[in-house]
XYZ file of C-alpha atoms in Angstrom:
659
model
C 72.355 134.663 38.315
C 71.137 131.642 36.358
C 67.534 131.861 35.181
C 65.692 128.624 35.929
C 62.171 127.603 35.100
C 60.060 126.946 38.198
C 56.498 125.865 38.780
C 54.662 125.222 42.101
C 52.379 122.204 42.404
C 50.563 120.277 45.114
C 51.549 116.645 44.549
C 50.062 113.647 46.433
C 52.496 112.107 48.902
C 52.190 108.651 47.324
C 53.415 110.100 44.000
C 56.733 111.269 45.496
C 59.887 109.137 45.571
C 63.527 109.941 46.508
C 65.639 110.984 43.551
C 68.798 108.989 42.758
C 70.389 112.367 42.007
C 70.082 113.471 45.657
C 73.615 113.997 46.956
C 72.728 112.669 50.416
C 73.838 109.071 49.933
C 74.068 108.272 53.646
C 70.856 109.425 55.251
C 70.660 109.601 59.035
C 67.389 108.660 60.691
C 68.143 111.110 63.486
C 65.796 114.084 63.692
C 63.042 112.609 61.461
C 60.678 112.240 64.430
C 61.261 115.858 65.466
C 60.780 117.083 61.881
C 57.555 115.101 61.581
C 56.234 116.662 64.806
C 57.058 120.138 63.506
C 55.342 119.471 60.146
C 52.255 118.247 61.962
C 52.179 121.218 64.346
C 53.223 124.032 62.015
C 52.452 122.742 58.540
C 54.825 122.682 55.584
C 57.091 125.748 55.697
C 59.449 124.850 52.835
C 58.648 123.349 49.438
C 60.174 120.149 48.159
C 62.108 120.413 44.892
C 61.067 117.726 42.382
C 61.623 116.680 38.823
C 59.570 114.422 36.593
C 60.276 110.730 37.092
C 58.960 107.531 35.519
C 55.624 105.722 35.819
C 53.829 108.893 36.877
C 56.105 109.518 39.876
C 58.000 112.647 40.823
C 61.557 112.421 42.120
C 62.448 114.557 45.163
C 65.720 116.257 44.299
C 65.873 118.400 47.466
C 63.910 117.663 50.635
C 64.454 113.944 51.234
C 64.257 114.382 55.025
C 60.937 116.247 54.727
C 59.672 113.442 52.471
C 60.685 110.874 55.134
C 58.921 112.949 57.813
C 55.700 113.085 55.718
C 55.950 109.306 55.213
C 56.257 108.825 58.998
C 53.138 110.947 59.598
C 51.251 108.848 57.048
C 52.452 105.632 58.681
C 51.243 106.893 62.072
C 47.845 107.783 60.553
C 48.193 111.496 61.188
C 47.865 112.327 57.447
C 46.543 110.392 54.461
C 48.773 108.601 51.994
C 47.664 111.013 49.255
C 48.235 114.097 51.418
C 49.059 117.070 49.222
C 52.672 118.203 49.446
C 53.780 121.589 48.100
C 56.539 121.022 45.544
C 58.632 123.225 43.270
C 58.960 121.654 39.863
C 62.358 122.217 38.187
C 63.017 121.412 34.545
C 66.815 121.823 34.269
C 68.746 118.645 33.793
C 71.403 118.906 36.535
C 69.415 117.610 39.521
C 72.593 116.703 41.435
C 73.676 120.353 41.356
C 70.318 121.459 42.788
C 70.562 118.877 45.580
C 74.111 119.929 46.391
C 73.136 123.608 46.410
C 70.400 123.057 48.996
C 72.588 120.978 51.307
C 75.858 122.871 51.119
C 74.827 126.513 51.371
C 72.393 126.305 54.280
C 73.530 127.079 57.853
C 72.060 125.889 61.116
C 70.737 128.680 63.317
C 73.024 129.691 66.153
C 72.496 128.303 69.629
C 71.831 131.788 71.011
C 69.133 132.417 68.378
C 67.584 129.047 69.222
C 67.596 129.892 72.942
C 65.973 133.270 72.262
C 63.316 131.645 70.069
C 62.370 129.160 72.791
C 62.153 132.038 75.284
C 59.799 133.910 72.933
C 57.511 130.877 72.686
C 57.533 130.476 76.461
C 56.773 134.141 77.055
C 53.919 133.776 74.567
C 52.192 131.363 76.925
C 53.278 127.956 75.642
C 54.301 125.595 78.457
C 57.475 123.486 77.969
C 55.455 120.318 77.380
C 53.509 121.947 74.515
C 56.679 123.346 72.942
C 58.282 119.907 73.179
C 55.293 118.233 71.495
C 55.266 120.770 68.642
C 58.912 120.160 67.826
C 59.129 116.463 68.654
C 61.732 116.923 71.400
C 61.745 116.095 75.108
C 60.368 118.587 77.605
C 63.725 118.398 79.427
C 65.456 119.732 76.301
C 63.016 122.640 76.281
C 63.549 123.318 79.981
C 67.317 123.332 79.456
C 67.008 125.847 76.610
C 64.749 128.044 78.742
C 67.264 127.801 81.601
C 69.962 129.074 79.253
C 67.628 131.906 78.225
C 67.979 133.295 81.769
C 71.730 133.797 81.412
C 72.929 137.372 81.717
C 72.928 139.507 78.525
C 76.739 139.721 78.676
C 77.062 135.940 78.812
C 74.626 135.435 75.917
C 76.433 138.081 73.870
C 79.778 136.372 74.460
C 78.177 133.048 73.564
C 76.864 134.548 70.321
C 80.376 135.749 69.512
C 81.703 132.221 69.968
C 83.656 133.052 73.145
C 81.611 130.720 75.374
C 80.833 127.107 74.478
C 77.481 125.473 75.124
C 79.027 123.346 77.914
C 80.409 126.446 79.636
C 77.046 128.213 79.325
C 75.300 125.211 80.856
C 77.681 125.381 83.831
C 77.068 129.128 84.252
C 73.306 128.495 84.266
C 73.692 126.747 87.644
C 73.227 130.208 89.185
C 70.232 132.440 88.470
C 72.121 135.524 89.633
C 73.454 137.499 86.657
C 76.180 139.093 88.784
C 77.433 135.678 89.894
C 77.375 134.423 86.309
C 79.324 137.441 85.028
C 81.839 137.197 87.871
C 82.422 133.463 87.326
C 83.249 134.097 83.673
C 84.645 137.583 83.245
C 86.670 137.629 86.493
C 88.349 134.303 85.696
C 92.096 134.774 85.286
C 93.022 131.408 83.773
C 91.571 129.076 81.166
C 91.334 126.407 83.848
C 88.981 128.654 85.827
C 86.633 128.635 82.805
C 86.451 124.867 82.608
C 82.782 123.785 83.038
C 83.644 121.659 86.088
C 85.487 124.553 87.737
C 82.623 126.931 86.977
C 80.188 124.572 88.668
C 82.450 124.290 91.707
C 82.748 128.078 91.891
C 79.001 128.708 91.670
C 78.082 125.920 94.116
C 80.841 126.575 96.661
C 78.383 127.881 99.254
C 75.748 125.273 98.438
C 75.285 121.688 99.600
C 74.790 118.935 97.057
C 71.630 116.869 97.343
C 73.514 113.622 97.995
C 75.582 115.134 100.835
C 75.166 113.400 104.193
C 73.537 116.514 105.698
C 70.951 116.653 102.906
C 70.228 112.948 103.346
C 69.944 113.384 107.098
C 67.352 116.166 106.922
C 65.610 115.126 103.726
C 64.897 117.404 100.780
C 61.168 117.555 101.509
C 61.645 118.604 105.152
C 64.265 121.171 104.107
C 61.924 122.776 101.565
C 59.016 122.718 104.030
C 61.226 124.665 106.457
C 61.680 127.355 103.802
C 64.918 126.141 102.248
C 65.591 126.916 98.601
C 67.262 124.669 96.044
C 69.086 125.053 92.753
C 68.848 122.301 90.152
C 71.542 121.607 87.591
C 69.429 120.575 84.605
C 72.534 119.849 82.538
C 74.176 117.203 84.719
C 73.524 113.544 84.057
C 71.737 113.123 87.384
C 70.071 116.572 87.362
C 71.931 117.421 90.567
C 70.127 119.354 93.278
C 71.947 121.917 95.440
C 70.594 123.135 98.763
C 71.367 126.847 98.785
C 70.489 127.752 102.388
C 73.463 126.262 104.214
C 72.719 127.940 107.606
C 69.189 126.498 107.630
C 70.427 123.028 106.694
C 73.140 123.159 109.357
C 70.635 124.227 111.996
C 68.284 121.363 111.073
C 71.145 118.842 111.259
C 72.208 120.182 114.670
C 68.627 119.820 115.904
C 68.592 116.156 114.870
C 71.973 115.596 116.505
C 70.711 117.264 119.695
C 67.680 114.970 119.762
C 69.917 111.912 119.481
C 72.251 113.344 122.144
C 69.343 113.523 124.596
C 68.641 109.826 124.041
C 72.294 108.987 124.685
C 72.449 111.157 127.809
C 69.545 109.173 129.215
C 71.694 106.026 128.958
C 73.933 107.412 131.713
C 77.011 108.685 129.889
C 79.168 111.292 131.613
C 79.045 113.501 128.536
C 77.530 113.466 125.073
C 78.813 115.633 122.262
C 77.193 116.248 118.853
C 79.854 116.199 116.137
C 78.843 118.134 113.046
C 82.100 117.475 111.187
C 82.025 113.747 111.882
C 85.702 113.271 112.766
C 85.828 114.118 116.470
C 86.067 110.481 117.573
C 89.221 110.165 115.444
C 90.885 113.575 115.766
C 90.463 114.011 119.533
C 92.586 110.967 120.433
C 90.019 109.332 122.718
C 90.638 106.181 124.694
C 87.908 103.572 124.658
C 86.004 101.388 127.074
C 84.063 98.416 125.834
C 80.867 96.730 126.960
C 80.796 93.348 128.608
C 78.473 90.529 127.714
C 76.258 89.314 130.537
C 74.656 85.912 130.842
C 71.088 85.832 129.470
C 68.253 85.027 131.823
C 66.686 81.559 131.557
C 63.769 83.081 129.659
C 66.083 84.907 127.246
C 68.201 81.793 126.757
C 65.126 79.716 125.887
C 63.930 82.377 123.446
C 67.350 82.588 121.780
C 67.508 78.809 121.301
C 63.986 78.739 119.833
C 64.734 81.640 117.488
C 68.019 80.108 116.317
C 66.268 76.819 115.545
C 63.543 78.658 113.626
C 66.157 80.687 111.735
C 67.939 77.474 110.684
C 64.673 75.958 109.438
C 63.741 79.095 107.493
C 67.225 79.373 106.009
C 67.080 75.779 104.754
C 63.632 76.394 103.252
C 64.863 79.490 101.419
C 68.047 77.785 100.195
C 66.154 74.835 98.722
C 63.284 77.060 97.485
C 60.856 74.554 98.968
C 57.394 76.099 98.523
C 55.314 78.476 96.435
C 56.356 82.056 95.745
C 53.952 83.297 98.397
C 55.298 80.811 100.963
C 58.912 81.753 100.185
C 58.079 85.458 100.464
C 56.472 84.868 103.871
C 59.463 82.773 104.965
C 61.875 85.521 103.912
C 59.897 88.124 105.844
C 59.771 85.921 108.931
C 63.517 85.210 108.664
C 64.222 88.939 108.770
C 62.004 89.303 111.843
C 63.772 86.436 113.622
C 67.274 87.737 112.894
C 66.262 91.255 114.010
C 65.010 89.836 117.305
C 68.214 87.835 117.807
C 70.268 90.987 117.247
C 68.118 92.862 119.747
C 68.610 90.148 122.373
C 72.354 90.123 121.709
C 72.511 93.893 122.134
C 70.476 93.715 125.342
C 72.978 91.242 126.801
C 75.818 93.701 126.108
C 76.169 96.520 128.628
C 78.676 99.065 129.898
C 79.813 99.302 133.520
C 77.980 102.275 135.079
C 80.923 103.670 137.115
C 82.957 103.750 133.915
C 80.103 105.338 131.947
C 80.219 108.299 134.328
C 83.767 109.084 133.170
C 83.189 108.167 129.509
C 80.966 109.645 126.876
C 79.505 109.355 123.426
C 79.820 111.258 120.193
C 76.954 111.418 117.727
C 77.551 112.445 114.117
C 75.990 112.019 110.694
C 77.052 108.998 108.654
C 77.592 109.083 104.899
C 74.101 107.747 104.237
C 72.545 110.433 106.475
C 71.830 108.149 109.434
C 72.907 108.863 113.013
C 76.374 107.481 113.749
C 76.988 106.901 117.462
C 80.382 106.191 119.035
C 79.955 105.049 122.645
C 82.554 104.468 125.340
C 84.953 107.305 124.477
C 87.258 108.533 127.238
C 89.076 111.865 127.185
C 92.796 111.936 127.869
C 92.368 113.721 131.180
C 89.962 111.034 132.441
C 91.824 107.977 131.242
C 93.972 107.423 134.331
C 90.859 107.523 136.500
C 89.170 104.983 134.247
C 92.285 102.763 134.313
C 92.304 102.855 138.102
C 88.621 101.860 138.223
C 89.255 99.013 135.773
C 92.062 97.811 138.064
C 89.714 97.688 141.055
C 89.887 101.151 142.643
C 86.722 102.911 143.738
C 85.694 106.078 141.929
C 86.743 108.226 144.926
C 90.138 106.541 145.299
C 90.796 106.741 141.573
C 90.022 110.451 141.477
C 92.323 111.118 144.446
C 95.252 109.296 142.816
C 95.189 111.217 139.569
C 96.452 114.741 138.972
C 95.070 116.412 135.879
C 97.852 117.631 133.575
C 97.625 121.118 132.210
C 96.481 121.328 128.598
C 99.339 121.717 126.181
C 99.286 124.801 124.023
C 99.962 123.616 120.502
C 98.683 125.563 117.542
C 100.195 123.211 114.974
C 97.424 121.422 113.076
C 97.912 117.672 113.444
C 97.788 115.356 110.467
C 94.647 113.236 110.706
C 95.030 109.895 112.456
C 93.782 108.142 109.312
C 96.579 109.691 107.239
C 99.180 108.917 109.938
C 98.110 105.270 109.846
C 98.438 105.181 106.055
C 101.844 106.872 105.999
C 103.257 104.625 108.718
C 101.841 101.574 106.893
C 103.722 102.636 103.755
C 106.859 103.172 105.848
C 106.407 99.687 107.352
C 106.234 98.138 103.869
C 109.393 99.978 102.813
C 111.219 99.076 106.047
C 110.235 95.430 105.598
C 111.883 95.417 102.165
C 115.086 96.894 103.590
C 115.165 94.584 106.633
C 114.616 91.524 104.431
C 117.948 92.307 102.794
C 119.855 92.363 106.117
C 119.722 88.888 107.718
C 122.164 89.967 110.448
C 119.891 92.776 111.665
C 116.816 90.577 111.177
C 118.326 87.954 113.489
C 118.899 90.598 116.181
C 115.377 91.930 115.669
C 113.930 88.430 116.122
C 115.961 87.733 119.262
C 114.914 91.037 120.822
C 111.273 90.131 121.678
C 112.125 86.511 122.469
C 114.783 87.463 125.036
C 112.578 90.155 126.578
C 109.782 87.675 127.191
C 112.077 84.834 128.318
C 114.628 86.705 130.445
C 113.350 90.187 131.268
C 109.667 89.596 131.989
C 110.087 90.325 135.722
C 112.015 93.559 135.171
C 110.608 96.978 136.073
C 108.882 98.543 133.073
C 108.993 95.296 131.099
C 105.836 96.126 129.147
C 107.214 99.454 127.937
C 109.930 97.656 125.976
C 107.445 96.427 123.419
C 109.276 95.200 120.334
C 108.666 96.301 116.765
C 108.836 92.665 115.654
C 105.796 90.660 116.775
C 106.812 87.023 116.412
C 103.532 85.169 116.081
C 104.177 83.534 112.721
C 101.645 85.783 111.019
C 101.661 88.782 108.743
C 100.030 92.123 109.552
C 98.195 93.072 106.362
C 99.038 96.669 105.470
C 96.465 96.998 102.661
C 93.482 98.113 104.846
C 95.524 101.039 106.170
C 96.343 102.445 102.710
C 93.701 104.346 100.768
C 95.032 103.416 97.312
C 97.185 100.269 97.694
C 97.900 99.981 93.973
C 99.530 103.436 93.968
C 101.887 102.632 96.876
C 105.305 101.758 95.496
C 106.434 100.453 98.889
C 103.466 98.103 99.295
C 103.787 96.874 95.707
C 107.497 96.167 96.219
C 106.797 94.304 99.442
C 104.101 92.143 97.844
C 106.488 91.312 95.000
C 109.134 90.204 97.527
C 106.634 87.928 99.291
C 105.654 86.376 95.968
C 109.317 85.758 95.098
C 109.825 84.033 98.457
C 106.703 81.930 97.955
C 108.034 80.736 94.615
C 111.212 79.397 96.324
C 109.306 77.257 98.828
C 107.642 73.862 98.228
C 104.040 74.096 97.088
C 102.974 71.397 99.555
C 103.329 72.452 103.206
C 103.944 68.810 104.166
C 107.266 68.994 102.308
C 108.435 72.190 104.021
C 110.412 70.615 106.914
C 112.399 68.245 104.746
C 113.136 71.103 102.370
C 114.316 73.405 105.169
C 116.827 71.003 106.712
C 118.503 70.574 103.322
C 119.149 74.315 102.855
C 122.431 76.126 103.502
C 122.844 78.560 106.385
C 122.814 81.643 104.106
C 119.510 80.465 102.579
C 117.983 79.943 106.018
C 119.182 83.384 107.147
C 117.610 84.970 104.073
C 114.303 83.251 104.874
C 114.580 84.337 108.517
C 115.047 87.920 107.328
C 111.869 87.740 105.226
C 109.808 86.125 108.012
C 111.097 88.681 110.518
C 110.174 91.454 108.118
C 106.686 89.994 107.724
C 106.182 90.365 111.466
C 107.522 93.928 111.581
C 104.763 96.317 112.692
C 105.622 100.013 112.533
C 102.051 101.186 111.863
C 100.543 103.809 114.153
C 96.863 102.877 114.110
C 94.291 105.659 114.055
C 92.919 104.724 117.478
C 96.314 104.959 119.219
C 96.362 108.247 121.116
C 100.133 108.510 121.212
C 103.052 106.990 119.375
C 103.426 103.342 120.472
C 106.756 102.264 121.958
C 107.201 99.635 119.240
C 107.631 102.513 116.752
C 110.718 103.593 118.699
C 112.029 100.035 118.286
C 111.217 100.278 114.578
C 113.346 103.438 114.482
C 116.204 101.434 116.010
C 115.898 98.899 113.201
C 115.668 101.657 110.587
C 118.913 103.214 111.830
C 120.617 99.839 111.903
C 119.780 99.085 108.244
C 120.436 102.689 107.062
C 116.805 102.980 106.007
C 116.012 105.883 103.630
C 112.274 106.571 103.333
C 112.792 108.941 100.385
C 113.555 105.936 98.193
C 110.012 104.681 98.741
C 107.878 107.770 99.442
C 107.309 111.011 97.562
C 104.984 113.797 98.701
C 102.984 113.971 95.478
C 99.766 115.755 94.555
C 97.555 112.928 95.869
C 99.207 113.259 99.315
C 98.997 117.062 99.435
C 95.295 117.012 98.502
C 94.620 115.256 101.822
C 96.081 118.145 103.840
C 94.484 121.433 104.836
C 95.810 124.713 103.457
C 97.166 125.479 106.940
C 99.195 122.263 106.799
C 100.383 123.118 103.279
C 101.546 126.484 104.628
C 103.417 124.748 107.466
C 105.282 122.568 104.946
C 106.391 125.622 102.965
C 107.322 127.514 106.134
C 109.497 124.600 107.274
C 111.394 124.921 103.991
C 111.970 128.668 104.356
C 109.616 129.718 101.565
C 109.004 133.488 101.860
C 105.948 134.442 103.912
C 104.377 136.508 101.124
C 104.393 133.513 98.771
C 102.870 131.313 101.472
C 100.129 133.894 102.082
C 99.465 134.060 98.344
C 99.115 130.272 98.217
C 96.580 130.247 101.057
C 94.289 132.620 99.142
C 94.015 130.201 96.222
C 91.299 127.535 95.844
C 92.346 124.199 97.341
C 93.249 122.583 94.002
C 95.455 125.510 92.941
C 96.990 125.722 96.427
C 98.086 122.088 96.129
C 99.642 122.707 92.701
C 101.456 125.814 94.007
C 102.755 123.936 97.072
C 103.970 121.083 94.890
C 105.925 123.574 92.786
C 107.386 125.455 95.794
C 108.353 122.589 98.105
C 111.526 120.513 97.931
C 111.214 117.055 96.439
C 112.734 115.389 99.521
C 110.010 116.501 101.955
C 108.918 113.728 104.343
C 106.130 113.991 106.976
C 107.451 113.873 110.515
C 105.430 110.758 111.360
C 107.522 108.610 108.986
C 110.918 110.232 109.462
C 113.591 108.232 111.253
C 115.076 110.235 114.177
C 118.844 110.604 114.047
C 119.158 109.389 117.671
C 116.939 107.183 119.830
C 114.572 108.929 122.222
C 115.380 107.276 125.550
C 113.126 109.665 127.430
C 110.069 108.091 125.862
C 111.047 104.650 127.154
C 111.937 105.954 130.620
C 108.614 107.786 130.967
C 106.656 104.717 129.928
C 108.701 102.535 132.278
C 108.078 104.852 135.219
C 104.341 104.734 134.501
C 104.364 100.999 135.164
C 103.713 100.117 138.791
C 104.369 96.808 140.563
C 100.623 96.236 140.889
C 100.323 96.313 137.128
C 103.090 93.792 136.439
C 100.909 90.710 136.575
C 98.354 92.112 134.130
C 101.057 93.281 131.734
C 102.775 89.900 131.824
C 99.486 88.192 131.033
C 98.844 90.552 128.124
C 102.356 89.986 126.810
C 101.913 86.226 126.988
C 98.744 86.510 124.961
């Protein structure tokens, strides 16, 4: 060991300057505030190392950050400029070596030791705010360290051994139960299961996040007043709150739904059903009746005209900013009051027919923002024929006598959601449009089909049931709203590209279109006819359609005629499988003869892993039934629909078709 001469001195702060021999050339300002707070709270715990400088100064060879912290305290007036600083005076010449020795051999204390130290301070009676002030850190940092101090001894030991990262420990701290913490870590079978995000999902699986629609509906304050407990994730960016008493929260939501159901029942509906899941009005395949708008009374009409005139005046005032800030604020408030009153009058003029309300109902659920979502005018399948008869002029008694209730079908197969069916059939429509646009001969037949039906066959029995897949109105049905992620749909992207290519061929000015058309060759015109026909092709099964529309059967006819292959445009990828339930994933595997034990094993996995397993097990050519093209046309569907059409309905159907 080298023998060095040392001497301890108290040197005034204003006599100390950084040494040019200090090896820290690039000094970070980070942590100086915290170090200054610690020096002020705890005093100087470590001497500065100095050597004699020039002009009566002493150069700080080791301890430049402490010198900066003392200077900050002096600047803030917490110490004097000549505050005495304990220094170790060294006489050997190699100051750079001393500076390097101090900086290179020291080691930061481990995170587990730091956590334990904070816990000791807390157990000694210091509140988090006081600890934070003493060390110049935020009280949230202290609270997070104290939260980590409540991890199980096994977790902390593994963290000390370097087996658990700080991010993983923060995720484990979401639970205060040591057994749950140990299970989440030590029972994990894969590295993925130890990912911080997965750990959080595992520990909060039975909890409800604070921004969930149920939590917003009830309100955190009301939930806690009812005795509900919460768990706060101090380590997330938003300090997420989890409601841990799911049964209590569910009961409180059901109570609010029941209160709203009573209000709806008083309106005169035949039935009212609270919908906790929020998808009943889609999944149950309801029909719908709609309100009619009555004529306002003379008094209401006069009020509406006066309010509309006032709204126009206020709107002009706000647009031109004509007035002082106070006047504009008052005008804005009054404008809101006027528009609210106009909406109320409009709603009052809209009413449902009471005989129909007796056979229809309402569903009340919780919207995403926690408000009550009400769907009025829903009609169950078994009541629809009665409602149709009433709409067509029959009395309630006559309508009930004409209708026989069908027995409920026994089908245990879980149906794909109507939203997903709409999206899949929209993607199939885009792909079929591309294929049809390349077959002018079939496109010509598809265009003639609806025109001839309306011109020649409109008086035939069951005319309305022969609805065509091509809807010639000179307009395009936009498929984008039906697809969750339009940019990821290869079929939709291909279709949009084809439309853009066609647009580039045509004159930019619509006034020049006719002259341009009559100069084109027959093949060019047929190609354009194929594109326009494809634009009008509608093979989408909308989510509100209770059964497969007849036009989809006509779309199948076209698909067979053009040898359409959906597998060229659709692939059942991970994004698609994630939208299915595990029961539906099991049905896919069962349809492909995957052994039952492997299917059962898949169903025991978490949803994400079940999707990955299904993707690995299933064949790449799987296609959902709703977008498959049947090998042969289903004539029975057309016959059944035709037989449902009576002579008394022909006039109405013809009018609808003409529209």
